[in-house]
Backbone as JSON, one array per atom type, in Angstrom:
{
  "sequence": "MKVAVIDYGMGNVFNVERALQAIGCYVVITNDASQIEGADAILLPGVGAFPQAMQSLEQTGLIPLLQRMATEKPFLGICLGMQLLFDSSTEGMPTKGLGLIPGTVERMRAKRLPHVGWNSILRDEDVYFVHSYHAVTDDEYIVTAADYMGEKVPAIVQKGLVTGMQFHPEKSGAFGLSLLQEWKEAVEREITTRH",
  "N": [[94.82, 98.99, 119.4], [97.24, 98.38, 118.45], [98.56, 98.75, 114.87], [100.86, 98.14, 113.25], [101.83, 99.06, 109.6], [103.27, 98.25, 107.09], [105.52, 100.53, 105.18], [106.81, 100.3, 102.21], [106.73, 101.88, 99.73], [105.26, 100.95, 98.09], [102.5, 100.51, 98.36], [99.17, 101.53, 98.19], [99.3, 103.01, 101.21], [97.51, 105.01, 102.74], [94.51, 104.52, 102.15], [94.37, 102.41, 103.21], [95.37, 103.15, 106.61], [92.91, 104.43, 106.61], [90.76, 103.03, 106.36], [91.68, 101.12, 108.51], [91.59, 102.62, 110.86], [89.77, 103.47, 110.55], [87.82, 101.2, 112.42], [88.85, 100.83, 114.07], [91.02, 100.78, 114.58], [94.34, 101.82, 116.01], [96.58, 103.49, 114.06], [100.7, 103.12, 112.5], [102.8, 103.78, 110.34], [105.16, 102.33, 109.1], [108.48, 101.86, 109.12], [110.1, 101.34, 110.17], [112.19, 99.49, 112.33], [111.66, 99.33, 115.18], [109.21, 100.36, 115.83], [108.23, 97.8, 114.59], [108.54, 96.37, 116.36], [106.66, 97.14, 118.31], [104.15, 97.13, 118.23], [100.82, 95.17, 118.44], [99.93, 93.84, 115.56], [101.1, 93.89, 112.21], [100.57, 94.5, 109.31], [101.18, 94.21, 105.98], [100.88, 95.87, 103.37], [100.62, 96.03, 99.59], [100.96, 97.52, 96.18], [101.26, 96.65, 92.81], [103.82, 95.16, 90.54], [105.61, 92.26, 91.81], [108.41, 91.1, 91.78], [109.28, 94.29, 92.3], [108.52, 94.67, 94.28], [109.44, 93.35, 96.04], [111.86, 93.52, 96.29], [112.14, 96.2, 97.19], [111.33, 95.8, 99.82], [113.4, 94.27, 100.18], [115.52, 96.53, 100.71], [114.8, 97.95, 102.18], [115.74, 96.95, 104.14], [114.65, 94.75, 106.29], [113.47, 92.15, 105.82], [114.11, 90.14, 107.46], [113.37, 90.48, 109.89], [110.57, 90.73, 109.68], [109.89, 87.85, 108.86], [110.4, 86.69, 111.81], [108.62, 88.33, 113.12], [106.37, 87.23, 112.04], [105.98, 84.83, 113.3], [105.45, 85.67, 115.19], [103.55, 87.17, 116.28], [99.99, 88.38, 114.91], [99.35, 88.8, 111.37], [98.91, 90.37, 108.44], [98.13, 89.87, 104.94], [97.8, 91.86, 101.93], [96.1, 91.59, 98.75], [99.3, 92.71, 96.79], [100.51, 92.12, 98.7], [99.97, 90.25, 99.73], [100.34, 88.51, 98.4], [103.11, 88.41, 98.67], [103.43, 86.42, 100.51], [104.2, 84.02, 99.78], [106.01, 81.28, 98.77], [107.59, 81.86, 96.32], [107.84, 83.82, 93.22], [106.31, 83.63, 89.56], [106.07, 86.04, 88.31], [107.06, 88.42, 86.06], [110.24, 88.15, 86.81], [111.34, 85.62, 87.72], [111.24, 85.45, 91.67], [111.74, 85.28, 94.79], [109.76, 84.87, 98.19], [108.24, 85.94, 100.69], [108.3, 83.34, 102.03], [106.44, 82.36, 104.49], [104.15, 81.49, 103.64], [103.71, 77.67, 102.26], [103.77, 78.34, 98.95], [103.13, 79.56, 95.52], [102.81, 81.64, 93.1], [101.27, 83.02, 90.17], [100.99, 83.5, 86.66], [97.18, 84.57, 86.16], [95.41, 81.94, 84.66], [93.01, 82.71, 82.28], [91.52, 83.56, 79.63], [90.65, 86.69, 80.44], [92.15, 89.44, 81.7], [94.04, 91.49, 83.42], [92.13, 90.64, 86.68], [89.85, 92.26, 87.32], [88.25, 93.94, 89.64], [85.1, 93.49, 91.03], [83.42, 90.78, 92.76], [82.41, 87.47, 94.33], [82.44, 86.06, 97.39], [83.01, 84.52, 100.66], [80.03, 83.93, 102.09], [78.39, 84.45, 99.64], [79.28, 87.37, 99.41], [80.4, 90.42, 98.15], [83.68, 91.71, 97.5], [86.33, 93.47, 95.59], [88.29, 93.07, 93.79], [92.1, 93.31, 92.05], [94.64, 92.05, 90.43], [96.16, 89.92, 87.97], [97.82, 87.75, 88.91], [97.96, 85.14, 91.22], [97.61, 82.78, 93.88], [98.81, 79.73, 94.32], [98.43, 77.34, 95.78], [98.03, 75.3, 99.03], [95.06, 73.22, 99.68], [94.56, 73.73, 102.6], [95.81, 75.55, 102.89], [93.35, 77.65, 101.91], [91.13, 79.96, 102.88], [89.3, 80.53, 101.79], [87.41, 80.64, 98.37], [87.5, 83.0, 95.34], [85.36, 82.01, 91.91], [86.96, 83.17, 89.27], [86.3, 83.55, 85.85], [85.5, 80.77, 85.43], [88.32, 79.88, 86.79], [89.77, 78.82, 89.55], [90.58, 80.93, 92.61], [92.65, 81.96, 95.3], [91.27, 83.47, 97.58], [91.16, 84.79, 100.49], [93.72, 83.6, 103.1], [95.96, 81.79, 105.34], [98.0, 81.3, 107.82], [98.86, 79.73, 110.54], [100.08, 82.65, 112.19], [99.71, 83.92, 110.14], [97.71, 85.87, 107.89], [96.42, 86.86, 104.42], [94.98, 88.37, 102.14], [93.72, 88.43, 98.82], [91.99, 90.28, 97.76], [91.1, 94.06, 98.06], [90.31, 95.54, 100.98], [90.01, 97.42, 102.12], [88.51, 98.94, 99.97], [86.78, 97.44, 99.45], [84.35, 98.42, 100.68], [81.13, 98.27, 103.41], [81.63, 94.9, 103.36], [83.66, 94.22, 103.46], [84.96, 96.03, 105.87], [84.07, 95.08, 107.8], [85.01, 92.1, 107.58], [87.99, 92.93, 107.92], [87.52, 93.58, 110.45], [86.68, 91.54, 111.95], [89.12, 90.1, 111.77], [91.1, 91.48, 113.2], [89.57, 91.61, 115.73], [90.37, 88.85, 116.26], [92.6, 89.8, 116.55], [93.07, 90.76, 118.58], [91.85, 88.51, 120.41], [94.14, 87.21, 120.07], [96.28, 88.64, 121.41], [95.3, 89.39, 123.84], [95.39, 86.11, 125.07], [97.83, 85.94, 125.03], [99.28, 87.55, 126.67]],
  "CA": [[95.45, 98.33, 119.24], [98.24, 98.98, 117.12], [99.26, 97.82, 113.99], [101.96, 98.61, 111.8], [101.18, 99.11, 108.73], [104.57, 98.24, 106.56], [105.98, 101.36, 104.28], [108.08, 100.41, 101.5], [106.96, 102.72, 99.0], [104.83, 99.8, 97.19], [101.66, 99.97, 98.23], [98.46, 102.95, 98.91], [98.9, 103.04, 102.56], [96.63, 105.74, 102.68], [93.29, 103.84, 102.35], [94.59, 100.82, 104.05], [95.27, 103.56, 107.44], [91.66, 104.8, 107.27], [90.2, 101.15, 106.78], [92.4, 100.31, 110.47], [90.75, 103.81, 111.63], [87.91, 103.4, 111.14], [87.82, 99.79, 112.97], [89.53, 101.55, 115.83], [92.62, 101.29, 115.05], [95.89, 102.1, 116.12], [97.71, 102.48, 113.22], [101.74, 103.55, 112.35], [102.71, 103.83, 109.13], [106.24, 102.7, 109.15], [109.68, 100.62, 108.12], [111.32, 101.27, 111.46], [112.05, 98.13, 113.33], [111.35, 99.55, 117.08], [107.78, 100.73, 115.52], [107.16, 96.92, 114.19], [108.84, 95.48, 117.5], [105.73, 96.76, 119.71], [102.79, 96.62, 117.73], [100.44, 94.4, 118.0], [100.01, 93.31, 114.77], [101.4, 94.45, 110.9], [99.66, 94.89, 108.02], [101.95, 94.45, 104.41], [100.3, 96.22, 101.98], [100.95, 96.17, 98.42], [100.05, 97.77, 94.87], [102.06, 96.5, 91.12], [104.4, 93.86, 90.57], [106.31, 90.82, 92.86], [109.86, 91.35, 92.21], [109.78, 95.46, 92.9], [108.3, 94.51, 96.09], [110.38, 92.14, 97.03], [113.05, 94.25, 96.49], [111.62, 97.28, 97.71], [111.02, 95.16, 100.75], [115.03, 93.9, 100.79], [116.21, 97.57, 100.57], [114.18, 98.4, 104.14], [116.33, 95.11, 105.65], [113.28, 94.54, 107.58], [112.45, 91.15, 105.71], [114.23, 89.45, 108.84], [112.15, 91.21, 111.31], [109.17, 90.49, 109.21], [109.99, 86.76, 108.73], [110.25, 86.45, 112.75], [107.49, 89.05, 113.63], [105.09, 86.74, 111.35], [105.62, 83.98, 114.25], [105.09, 85.54, 116.98], [102.0, 88.38, 116.38], [99.64, 88.17, 114.01], [100.34, 89.18, 110.46], [97.79, 90.13, 107.24], [99.23, 90.48, 103.87], [97.0, 92.62, 101.76], [96.96, 92.56, 97.62], [100.06, 92.13, 97.18], [100.95, 91.74, 100.31], [99.46, 88.72, 100.04], [101.54, 87.17, 97.65], [104.17, 88.04, 98.88], [104.15, 85.82, 102.1], [104.39, 82.68, 99.81], [107.66, 81.1, 98.5], [107.78, 82.63, 95.41], [106.65, 83.83, 92.42], [106.61, 83.8, 88.33], [105.74, 87.26, 87.44], [108.63, 88.87, 85.22], [110.8, 86.43, 86.44], [111.11, 84.2, 89.04], [111.37, 86.17, 92.4], [111.44, 84.51, 96.31], [108.88, 85.59, 98.46], [109.02, 85.61, 102.45], [108.27, 82.19, 102.37], [105.63, 82.25, 105.06], [102.95, 80.31, 102.87], [103.88, 77.34, 101.26], [102.88, 78.13, 97.49], [103.92, 80.32, 94.75], [102.03, 82.89, 92.92], [101.56, 82.52, 89.13], [100.24, 84.09, 86.26], [96.3, 83.11, 85.55], [94.34, 81.07, 82.81], [91.5, 83.01, 82.04], [91.49, 84.95, 78.77], [90.78, 88.4, 80.27], [92.99, 89.58, 82.24], [93.73, 91.38, 84.64], [90.91, 90.41, 86.89], [89.46, 93.7, 87.42], [86.75, 94.27, 90.48], [83.57, 92.88, 92.09], [83.41, 89.33, 92.96], [81.66, 87.17, 95.45], [83.43, 85.2, 98.48], [82.29, 84.19, 101.88], [78.28, 84.12, 102.07], [77.87, 85.48, 98.57], [79.31, 88.79, 99.19], [81.72, 90.55, 97.04], [84.69, 91.59, 97.28], [87.15, 93.89, 95.36], [89.35, 92.87, 93.19], [92.99, 93.94, 90.76], [95.98, 91.54, 89.63], [96.24, 89.13, 86.77], [98.53, 86.24, 89.3], [97.14, 84.1, 91.62], [98.58, 82.16, 94.84], [98.69, 78.7, 93.74], [98.97, 76.69, 97.31], [97.51, 73.39, 99.14], [93.52, 74.03, 100.15], [94.51, 73.92, 103.93], [95.64, 77.19, 103.41], [93.21, 78.48, 101.38], [89.88, 80.0, 103.48], [87.56, 81.09, 100.88], [88.37, 81.16, 97.03], [86.45, 83.57, 94.69], [85.66, 81.73, 90.86], [86.97, 84.45, 88.15], [86.24, 82.84, 84.64], [85.98, 79.18, 85.65], [89.73, 79.49, 87.56], [89.98, 79.23, 90.8], [91.39, 82.33, 92.88], [92.58, 82.1, 96.84], [90.83, 84.9, 98.28], [91.93, 84.55, 101.9], [94.9, 82.02, 102.91], [95.92, 81.6, 105.93], [98.69, 79.58, 108.32], [99.33, 80.41, 111.84], [99.47, 84.18, 112.55], [99.67, 84.9, 109.3], [96.38, 85.74, 107.26], [96.21, 86.67, 103.12], [93.53, 88.89, 101.32], [94.5, 89.03, 97.63], [91.44, 91.74, 97.51], [91.54, 94.6, 99.02], [88.66, 94.67, 101.73], [89.7, 98.6, 102.04], [87.78, 99.24, 99.36], [85.9, 96.48, 99.22], [82.22, 98.33, 101.27], [80.79, 96.99, 104.39], [81.53, 93.45, 104.36], [85.73, 95.31, 103.91], [85.46, 96.72, 106.59], [83.85, 93.6, 108.65], [86.81, 91.66, 107.59], [89.09, 93.98, 108.62], [86.84, 93.69, 111.4], [87.3, 89.46, 112.07], [90.76, 89.96, 112.04], [90.96, 92.71, 114.8], [89.24, 90.8, 116.7], [91.02, 87.95, 115.98], [94.36, 90.2, 116.43], [93.08, 91.21, 120.42], [91.85, 87.45, 121.19], [95.87, 86.43, 120.18], [97.03, 89.63, 122.51], [94.82, 87.67, 125.36], [96.03, 84.57, 124.98], [99.51, 86.16, 125.25], [99.52, 88.46, 128.35]],
  "C": [[96.2, 98.64, 118.42], [99.33, 98.27, 116.16], [100.3, 98.87, 113.18], [102.43, 98.48, 110.87], [102.91, 99.64, 107.98], [104.65, 99.44, 105.44], [107.35, 100.65, 103.6], [108.02, 100.28, 100.06], [105.67, 101.77, 97.51], [103.05, 99.65, 97.51], [100.19, 101.68, 98.44], [97.69, 102.92, 100.24], [98.15, 103.72, 103.43], [95.22, 105.38, 103.13], [93.16, 102.94, 103.46], [94.54, 101.71, 105.89], [93.63, 103.69, 107.55], [90.41, 104.01, 107.48], [90.38, 100.91, 108.51], [91.67, 101.6, 111.2], [89.62, 103.83, 112.34], [87.17, 101.91, 111.6], [88.11, 100.28, 114.41], [90.34, 101.23, 116.32], [93.66, 101.96, 115.69], [96.51, 102.5, 115.03], [99.01, 103.86, 113.36], [101.94, 103.36, 111.11], [104.08, 103.71, 108.98], [107.46, 101.58, 108.76], [110.85, 101.29, 109.56], [110.62, 100.2, 112.1], [111.49, 98.57, 114.68], [109.67, 99.07, 117.04], [106.82, 99.34, 115.41], [107.47, 96.56, 115.09], [107.06, 95.9, 118.65], [104.85, 97.06, 118.95], [102.39, 95.58, 118.03], [100.14, 93.35, 117.08], [100.73, 94.2, 113.86], [100.47, 93.61, 109.96], [101.35, 94.84, 106.79], [101.12, 95.01, 103.6], [100.59, 96.39, 100.25], [100.2, 95.84, 97.07], [101.39, 97.62, 93.88], [103.17, 94.89, 91.4], [105.5, 92.98, 91.96], [107.88, 91.48, 92.78], [110.38, 92.59, 92.73], [109.27, 95.55, 94.06], [109.21, 93.96, 96.51], [111.63, 93.1, 97.28], [113.39, 95.27, 97.25], [112.02, 96.96, 99.18], [113.08, 95.28, 101.21], [115.9, 95.36, 101.35], [116.01, 98.2, 101.8], [114.9, 98.26, 104.6], [115.67, 95.11, 106.28], [112.85, 92.83, 106.87], [113.14, 90.2, 106.44], [113.35, 88.87, 109.84], [111.39, 90.45, 110.73], [108.72, 89.04, 109.42], [109.75, 86.24, 110.17], [109.38, 86.98, 113.21], [106.6, 87.94, 113.17], [104.77, 85.27, 112.63], [105.38, 84.44, 115.07], [103.83, 86.71, 116.78], [101.61, 88.15, 115.0], [100.04, 89.32, 113.05], [99.39, 89.3, 109.27], [98.98, 91.63, 105.83], [97.81, 91.06, 102.73], [97.36, 92.78, 100.03], [98.37, 91.35, 97.39], [100.88, 92.15, 97.77], [100.98, 90.63, 100.01], [100.53, 87.28, 99.3], [102.61, 87.05, 98.39], [104.76, 87.44, 100.21], [103.61, 84.41, 101.2], [106.27, 82.5, 99.33], [108.45, 81.91, 97.12], [106.84, 82.95, 94.38], [107.18, 84.03, 90.92], [106.42, 85.12, 87.73], [107.4, 88.24, 87.06], [109.58, 88.37, 85.63], [111.28, 86.1, 87.86], [111.91, 84.81, 90.42], [111.2, 85.16, 94.13], [111.25, 85.27, 96.81], [109.32, 85.72, 99.87], [108.94, 84.01, 102.9], [107.47, 81.92, 103.47], [104.36, 81.75, 104.89], [103.43, 79.25, 102.58], [103.35, 77.16, 100.02], [103.77, 78.39, 96.37], [103.1, 81.76, 94.06], [102.34, 82.54, 91.38], [100.69, 83.57, 88.66], [98.99, 83.66, 86.2], [95.5, 82.86, 84.42], [94.05, 81.82, 82.29], [92.22, 83.83, 81.31], [91.57, 86.41, 79.36], [91.32, 88.82, 81.49], [93.42, 90.97, 82.47], [92.42, 91.17, 85.02], [90.61, 91.27, 88.07], [87.96, 93.85, 88.24], [85.83, 93.84, 91.26], [83.16, 91.48, 91.81], [83.63, 88.66, 94.37], [83.06, 86.39, 96.29], [82.74, 84.46, 99.35], [80.94, 84.97, 101.84], [78.27, 85.08, 100.77], [78.39, 86.6, 98.66], [80.66, 89.46, 98.57], [82.56, 91.28, 97.01], [85.14, 92.38, 96.19], [88.68, 93.84, 94.58], [90.83, 93.21, 92.15], [93.61, 93.08, 90.47], [95.44, 90.35, 88.26], [96.54, 88.03, 87.61], [97.78, 86.24, 90.46], [97.81, 83.08, 92.65], [97.95, 80.75, 94.32], [99.12, 77.72, 95.08], [97.39, 75.33, 97.9], [95.8, 74.35, 99.87], [93.94, 73.8, 101.69], [94.65, 75.02, 104.24], [94.72, 78.23, 103.41], [91.31, 78.63, 102.51], [89.02, 80.14, 102.79], [88.56, 81.73, 99.63], [87.17, 81.75, 96.23], [86.89, 82.43, 93.1], [85.51, 83.15, 90.15], [87.54, 83.47, 86.96], [86.2, 81.46, 84.72], [87.51, 78.9, 86.69], [89.8, 80.2, 89.2], [90.75, 80.36, 91.74], [91.16, 82.35, 93.95], [92.74, 83.29, 97.15], [91.48, 85.32, 99.68], [92.64, 83.65, 102.34], [94.81, 82.5, 104.31], [96.33, 80.38, 106.59], [99.0, 79.87, 108.9], [98.92, 81.38, 112.03], [99.01, 84.53, 111.21], [98.46, 84.84, 108.18], [96.92, 86.26, 105.54], [94.99, 86.88, 103.22], [94.33, 89.01, 100.29], [93.29, 89.93, 96.93], [91.6, 92.96, 97.97], [90.33, 95.41, 99.52], [88.78, 96.06, 102.08], [89.03, 99.22, 100.93], [86.8, 98.07, 98.16], [84.05, 96.93, 100.53], [82.55, 98.19, 102.95], [81.49, 96.21, 104.64], [83.71, 93.84, 103.85], [86.19, 94.66, 104.97], [85.17, 95.49, 107.66], [84.63, 92.46, 108.62], [87.81, 91.56, 107.52], [88.34, 93.59, 110.3], [86.77, 92.36, 112.25], [88.45, 89.74, 112.32], [91.05, 90.63, 112.44], [90.1, 91.85, 115.97], [89.94, 89.41, 117.02], [92.62, 88.04, 116.95], [93.9, 90.34, 118.32], [92.86, 89.75, 121.7], [93.35, 86.94, 121.3], [96.63, 87.13, 121.52], [96.46, 88.96, 124.11], [95.47, 87.07, 125.87], [98.02, 84.88, 125.27], [100.06, 86.53, 126.51], [99.15, 87.41, 128.8]]
}
């Protein structure tokens, strides 16, 4: 299974690449449209601030392609990459996102920010978070959430072929890899039904 990891200068792509290779994916790190169209699935990583990330994506010219691909093949956003899936963000200045999942990204209300470190999600397993902003979206798009100082943090979101993980699966040990493995299996099922 070939995964195109979008290279736009805003993510630690090498950790992601290693994690995907560990579960048996063939990975291309690219901002080339034909490579992206030729992949079985797309992964949008991201570290940093929302406005800069959207600006960097804008400079690649890939936004319309990514918006189309998200309706045609499995698409995973992680950390800031998940936040970019939403309509907009209030970080820094109001900025439009990719608009793939309805909702906004807003600063968390918790007294201690950023939300850094291990927090439990599904099956009481822990994953690794680093962020100060979280998605505000309808429950129908939230697969699972973490609780941080009493605040609900959507941890995995999904709409159609689009999935987002707010945490870093590639830094979350065996459980993080198992979540990527589940995503890979879902992609493989999708490929089978497509052909």
